[in-house]
Amino acid sequence: MTKPLYEGKAKQVFATENPDELLVYFKDDATAFNGEKKGTIVNKGVLNNKISSFFFEMLGQAGIHHHFIKQVSDREMLVKKLAILPLEVVVRNIAAGSLAKRIGWEEGRKMPSPVVELYYKDDALGDPLINDSHIAAMGLATPEQVQNLKDSALKINEILTAYLKTKNIELIDFKLEFGTHKGQVLLGDEISPDTCRLWDTVTSQKLDKDRFRRDLGNVEDAYKEVLKRLTGEVL
Ligand code: ADP
Ligand code: UDP
């Protein structure tokens, strides 16, 4: 087995024969609270690979430029190699998680309009919240790139929110990563129950990683339910 170029908390990234392409392998490892809580979610790698592949294909059809090329196995996808911008772009429709704490709103309160936040992707610092002015001063991205990320993130939010509603899923919030490939900014990484908050529209049941973070149980079943609602596939 070849050594990964990079091993993260949830995925391994491998070089391929093509210098412009990478192979991403999805693991079952789960972490939360900046790596303090560790565990395994059985088949999470398979579920997140399938769910992410589905979302990338859907977003591509809606005109979003992304890194996804194809799903090559249950746990692997082939992607365009990006120079990842060290930013996490979070969009929020309903207050939850760290935002609910920060602004003192109860979890579940609707934001009158979607909120976009930027975090500095740095594990050692615990991914702190930053703004455009920090990004400019730190040289993390150009002002044009930041505007592009925010515009794309809001467009992706519109597409995903509308689609998920048809599957009785409310998109509460989610995190995106972007990177550059041959001068173009592309959406990268993954879109899955690890990186989104997804609530059943009728029961408000959580169908995402909060089940792991908060020890709510039935974590694997929740991820399976998302795959089933999106693609009809029963894993
Ligand atoms: P982390 O690094 O936060 O532990 P993962 O385990 O998900 O996260 O590791 C995957 C890594 O691959 C992340 O650092 C992510 O930014 C990076 N990545 C995602 N898509 C691409 C891509 N197309 N090209 C290069 N790197 C990517
Ligand atoms: N998120 C993520 N990776 C991170 C931090 C957050 O995918 O490193 C996602 C998280 O799943 C949620 C959204 O971004 O859908 C907002 O997360 P929040 O800031 O509330 O952080 P949390 O309380 O989940 O750590």
Coordinates of C-alpha atoms and ligand atoms in Angstrom, one line a residue:
M1 CA 0.0 0.0 0.0
T2 CA 1.5 3.4 -1.0
K3 CA 2.0 6.0 1.7
P4 CA -0.5 8.8 1.7
L5 CA 0.7 12.3 0.8
Y6 CA -1.4 13.5 3.7
E7 CA -3.3 11.8 6.4
G8 CA -6.0 13.9 8.1
K9 CA -8.6 13.1 10.8
A10 CA -11.2 11.7 8.4
K11 CA -9.4 11.1 5.1
Q12 CA -6.2 10.0 3.5
V13 CA -5.0 11.8 0.3
F14 CA -2.9 9.9 -2.2
A15 CA -0.9 11.0 -5.3
T16 CA -1.9 9.4 -8.6
E17 CA 0.0 8.9 -11.9
N18 CA -1.5 12.2 -13.0
P19 CA 0.2 15.1 -11.1
D20 CA -3.1 17.1 -11.4
E21 CA -5.2 14.5 -9.7
L22 CA -5.4 13.0 -6.2
L23 CA -7.2 10.0 -4.7
V24 CA -9.1 10.7 -1.5
Y25 CA -9.8 7.7 0.8
F26 CA -12.6 8.2 3.4
K27 CA -11.9 6.6 6.8
D28 CA -14.4 5.6 9.5
D29 CA -12.4 7.7 12.1
A30 CA -14.5 10.4 13.8
T31 CA -13.1 13.3 15.8
A32 CA -14.8 16.3 17.4
F33 CA -13.8 19.3 19.5
N34 CA -10.6 19.8 17.6
G35 CA -9.5 16.2 17.9
E36 CA -10.2 15.9 21.7
K37 CA -13.0 13.4 21.2
K38 CA -12.1 10.4 19.0
G39 CA -14.1 7.4 17.9
T40 CA -15.2 5.3 15.0
I41 CA -18.5 5.4 13.1
V42 CA -18.9 2.1 11.3
N43 CA -19.0 2.6 7.5
K44 CA -18.8 6.4 7.8
G45 CA -16.1 6.4 5.1
V46 CA -18.4 4.6 2.6
L47 CA -21.4 6.8 3.5
N48 CA -19.5 10.1 3.3
N49 CA -17.8 9.2 0.1
K50 CA -21.2 8.3 -1.5
I51 CA -23.0 11.3 0.0
S52 CA -20.2 13.7 -1.0
S53 CA -20.0 12.3 -4.5
F54 CA -23.8 12.8 -4.9
F55 CA -23.6 16.4 -3.7
F56 CA -20.6 17.3 -6.0
E57 CA -22.4 15.9 -9.0
M58 CA -25.6 17.8 -8.1
L59 CA -23.7 21.0 -7.6
G60 CA -21.8 20.6 -10.8
Q61 CA -25.0 20.3 -12.7
A62 CA -26.1 23.5 -11.1
G63 CA -22.9 25.3 -12.4
I64 CA -20.7 25.1 -9.3
H65 CA -17.0 24.4 -10.2
H66 CA -15.6 21.7 -7.9
H67 CA -12.7 19.2 -7.6
F68 CA -14.7 16.0 -7.9
I69 CA -13.9 13.8 -11.0
K70 CA -15.5 10.5 -10.1
Q71 CA -16.1 8.0 -7.4
V72 CA -13.7 5.1 -7.9
S73 CA -14.7 2.7 -5.1
D74 CA -16.9 2.6 -2.0
R75 CA -14.3 4.7 0.0
E76 CA -12.4 6.5 -2.7
M77 CA -12.9 9.5 -5.0
L78 CA -10.7 10.9 -7.7
V79 CA -10.3 14.7 -7.5
K80 CA -8.5 17.6 -9.1
K81 CA -5.4 18.5 -7.0
L82 CA -6.0 21.8 -5.3
A83 CA -3.8 24.3 -3.4
I84 CA -6.2 24.5 -0.5
L85 CA -6.9 28.0 0.8
P86 CA -6.4 27.7 4.5
L87 CA -10.0 28.9 5.2
E88 CA -13.2 27.1 6.3
V89 CA -16.2 28.8 4.9
V90 CA -19.3 28.2 7.1
V91 CA -22.8 29.1 6.0
R92 CA -25.6 29.1 8.6
N93 CA -29.4 29.2 8.2
I94 CA -30.4 28.4 11.7
A95 CA -28.4 29.2 14.9
A96 CA -26.6 26.1 16.3
G97 CA -23.3 24.9 17.6
S98 CA -20.6 27.5 18.1
L99 CA -22.7 30.4 16.7
A100 CA -25.6 29.8 19.2
K101 CA -23.0 30.0 22.0
R102 CA -21.2 33.1 20.5
I103 CA -24.2 35.3 20.0
G104 CA -26.5 33.9 22.8
W105 CA -29.3 32.6 20.5
E106 CA -31.0 29.4 21.3
E107 CA -30.2 26.5 19.0
G108 CA -32.9 26.2 16.4
R109 CA -33.6 29.9 16.0
K110 CA -33.8 30.9 12.3
M111 CA -31.4 33.5 11.1
P112 CA -33.3 36.2 9.2
S113 CA -30.8 35.8 6.4
P114 CA -28.0 33.3 5.8
V115 CA -24.8 34.1 7.7
V116 CA -21.3 33.4 6.1
E117 CA -18.3 33.0 8.4
L118 CA -14.6 32.4 7.7
Y119 CA -12.4 30.4 10.0
Y120 CA -8.6 30.1 9.7
K121 CA -7.9 26.4 9.0
D122 CA -5.2 25.7 11.6
D123 CA -5.5 22.8 13.9
A124 CA -2.9 24.1 16.4
L125 CA -5.0 27.3 16.9
G126 CA -8.3 25.4 16.9
D127 CA -9.6 27.0 13.6
P128 CA -10.3 30.5 14.9
L129 CA -13.0 32.7 13.5
I130 CA -11.4 35.5 11.4
N131 CA -12.6 38.2 9.0
D132 CA -11.7 39.7 5.6
S133 CA -9.3 42.1 7.2
H134 CA -7.3 39.3 9.0
I135 CA -7.3 37.4 5.7
A136 CA -5.8 40.3 3.8
A137 CA -3.3 41.1 6.6
M138 CA -2.2 37.5 6.8
G139 CA -2.1 37.1 3.0
L140 CA -4.3 34.0 3.2
A141 CA -6.4 34.9 0.1
T142 CA -6.9 38.0 -2.1
P143 CA -10.0 40.2 -1.5
E144 CA -11.4 38.9 -4.9
Q145 CA -10.9 35.3 -3.8
V146 CA -12.7 36.0 -0.5
Q147 CA -15.6 37.6 -2.3
N148 CA -15.7 34.6 -4.7
L149 CA -15.8 32.2 -1.7
K150 CA -18.6 34.0 0.0
D151 CA -20.7 34.3 -3.2
S152 CA -20.1 30.6 -4.1
A153 CA -20.9 29.5 -0.5
L154 CA -24.2 31.4 -0.6
K155 CA -25.1 30.0 -4.0
I156 CA -24.3 26.5 -2.8
N157 CA -26.5 27.1 0.2
E158 CA -29.4 28.0 -2.0
I159 CA -29.0 24.9 -4.1
L160 CA -28.5 22.5 -1.2
T161 CA -31.2 24.0 1.0
A162 CA -33.8 23.8 -1.8
Y163 CA -32.8 20.3 -2.7
L164 CA -32.7 18.9 0.8
K165 CA -36.1 20.4 1.6
T166 CA -37.5 18.0 -1.0
K167 CA -36.0 15.2 1.0
N168 CA -37.5 16.5 4.3
I169 CA -34.1 17.6 5.5
E170 CA -33.4 21.1 6.8
L171 CA -29.9 22.4 6.1
I172 CA -29.0 24.1 9.4
D173 CA -25.3 25.0 8.6
F174 CA -22.3 23.6 6.8
K175 CA -18.6 24.0 6.2
L176 CA -16.9 24.3 2.8
E177 CA -13.2 24.3 1.7
F178 CA -12.0 25.8 -1.6
G179 CA -8.6 25.7 -3.4
T180 CA -7.0 26.8 -6.6
H181 CA -6.3 24.6 -9.6
K182 CA -4.7 26.0 -12.7
G183 CA -5.6 29.5 -11.5
Q184 CA -9.3 28.7 -10.9
V185 CA -11.0 28.6 -7.5
L186 CA -12.8 25.2 -7.1
L187 CA -14.9 23.8 -4.3
G188 CA -12.9 21.0 -2.6
D189 CA -12.9 18.5 0.3
E190 CA -16.3 16.9 1.2
I191 CA -20.0 17.7 1.9
S192 CA -21.4 15.1 4.2
P193 CA -23.1 14.7 7.6
D194 CA -19.6 15.3 9.1
T195 CA -19.5 18.8 7.7
C196 CA -23.2 19.8 7.7
R197 CA -26.0 20.0 10.3
L198 CA -29.0 18.2 8.9
W199 CA -32.3 18.0 10.7
D200 CA -35.4 16.1 9.8
T201 CA -37.9 18.9 8.8
V202 CA -40.8 17.2 10.7
T203 CA -39.3 15.8 13.8
S204 CA -36.1 18.0 14.0
Q205 CA -34.2 14.7 14.6
K206 CA -30.4 15.3 14.0
L207 CA -29.0 13.4 11.0
D208 CA -25.4 14.5 11.3
K209 CA -22.2 14.4 13.4
D210 CA -23.9 16.1 16.4
R211 CA -25.1 12.6 17.2
F212 CA -21.4 11.7 17.7
R213 CA -20.3 15.0 19.3
R214 CA -23.2 14.9 21.8
D215 CA -23.4 11.2 22.4
L216 CA -27.0 11.0 21.1
G217 CA -26.6 7.4 19.7
N218 CA -27.6 5.9 16.4
V219 CA -24.9 7.8 14.6
E220 CA -24.4 5.3 11.8
D221 CA -28.2 5.0 11.2
A222 CA -28.4 8.8 10.8
Y223 CA -25.8 8.8 8.1
K224 CA -27.4 5.9 6.4
E225 CA -30.8 7.7 6.5
V226 CA -29.2 10.7 4.7
L227 CA -27.8 8.5 2.0
K228 CA -31.1 6.7 1.6
R229 CA -33.1 10.0 1.3
L230 CA -30.6 11.4 -1.2
T231 CA -30.0 8.4 -3.5
G232 CA -32.5 5.7 -2.4
E233 CA -29.5 3.5 -1.6
V234 CA -29.8 1.4 1.5
L235 CA -26.4 0.5 2.9
Ligands
ADP1 P1 -8.2 17.4 8.3 O1 -7.0 17.8 7.6 O2 -9.0 18.6 8.8 O3 -7.9 16.4 9.4 P2 -9.3 15.4 6.5 O4 -9.0 14.2 7.2 O5 -10.7 15.5 5.8 O6 -9.2 16.8 7.3 O7 -8.2 15.5 5.4 C1 -8.4 15.8 4.1 C2 -7.4 17.0 3.7 O8 -7.4 17.0 2.3 C3 -7.9 18.3 4.2 O9 -6.8 19.0 4.8 C4 -8.4 19.0 3.0 O10 -8.2 20.4 3.1 C5 -7.5 18.4 1.9 N1 -8.2 18.4 0.6 C6 -9.5 18.2 0.3 N2 -9.6 18.2 -1.1 C7 -8.4 18.4 -1.7 C8 -8.0 18.6 -3.0 N3 -8.8 18.5 -4.0 N4 -6.6 18.8 -3.2 C9 -5.8 18.9 -2.1 N5 -6.2 18.7 -0.9 C10 -7.5 18.5 -0.6
UDP2 N1 -17.7 22.2 10.8 C1 -16.8 21.3 10.1 N2 -15.5 21.3 10.5 C2 -15.0 22.0 11.4 C3 -15.9 22.9 12.1 C4 -17.2 23.0 11.7 O1 -17.2 20.6 9.2 O2 -13.8 22.0 11.7 C5 -19.1 22.3 10.4 C6 -20.0 21.7 11.4 O3 -20.3 20.3 11.2 C7 -21.2 22.5 11.3 C8 -20.7 23.9 10.8 O4 -19.4 23.6 10.3 O5 -22.1 22.0 10.3 C9 -20.6 24.9 11.9 O6 -19.9 24.4 13.0 P1 -19.8 25.1 14.4 O7 -19.0 26.4 14.2 O8 -21.1 25.3 15.0 O9 -18.8 24.2 15.2 P2 -19.0 23.0 16.1 O10 -19.8 23.5 17.3 O11 -19.7 22.0 15.3 O12 -17.6 22.6 16.4

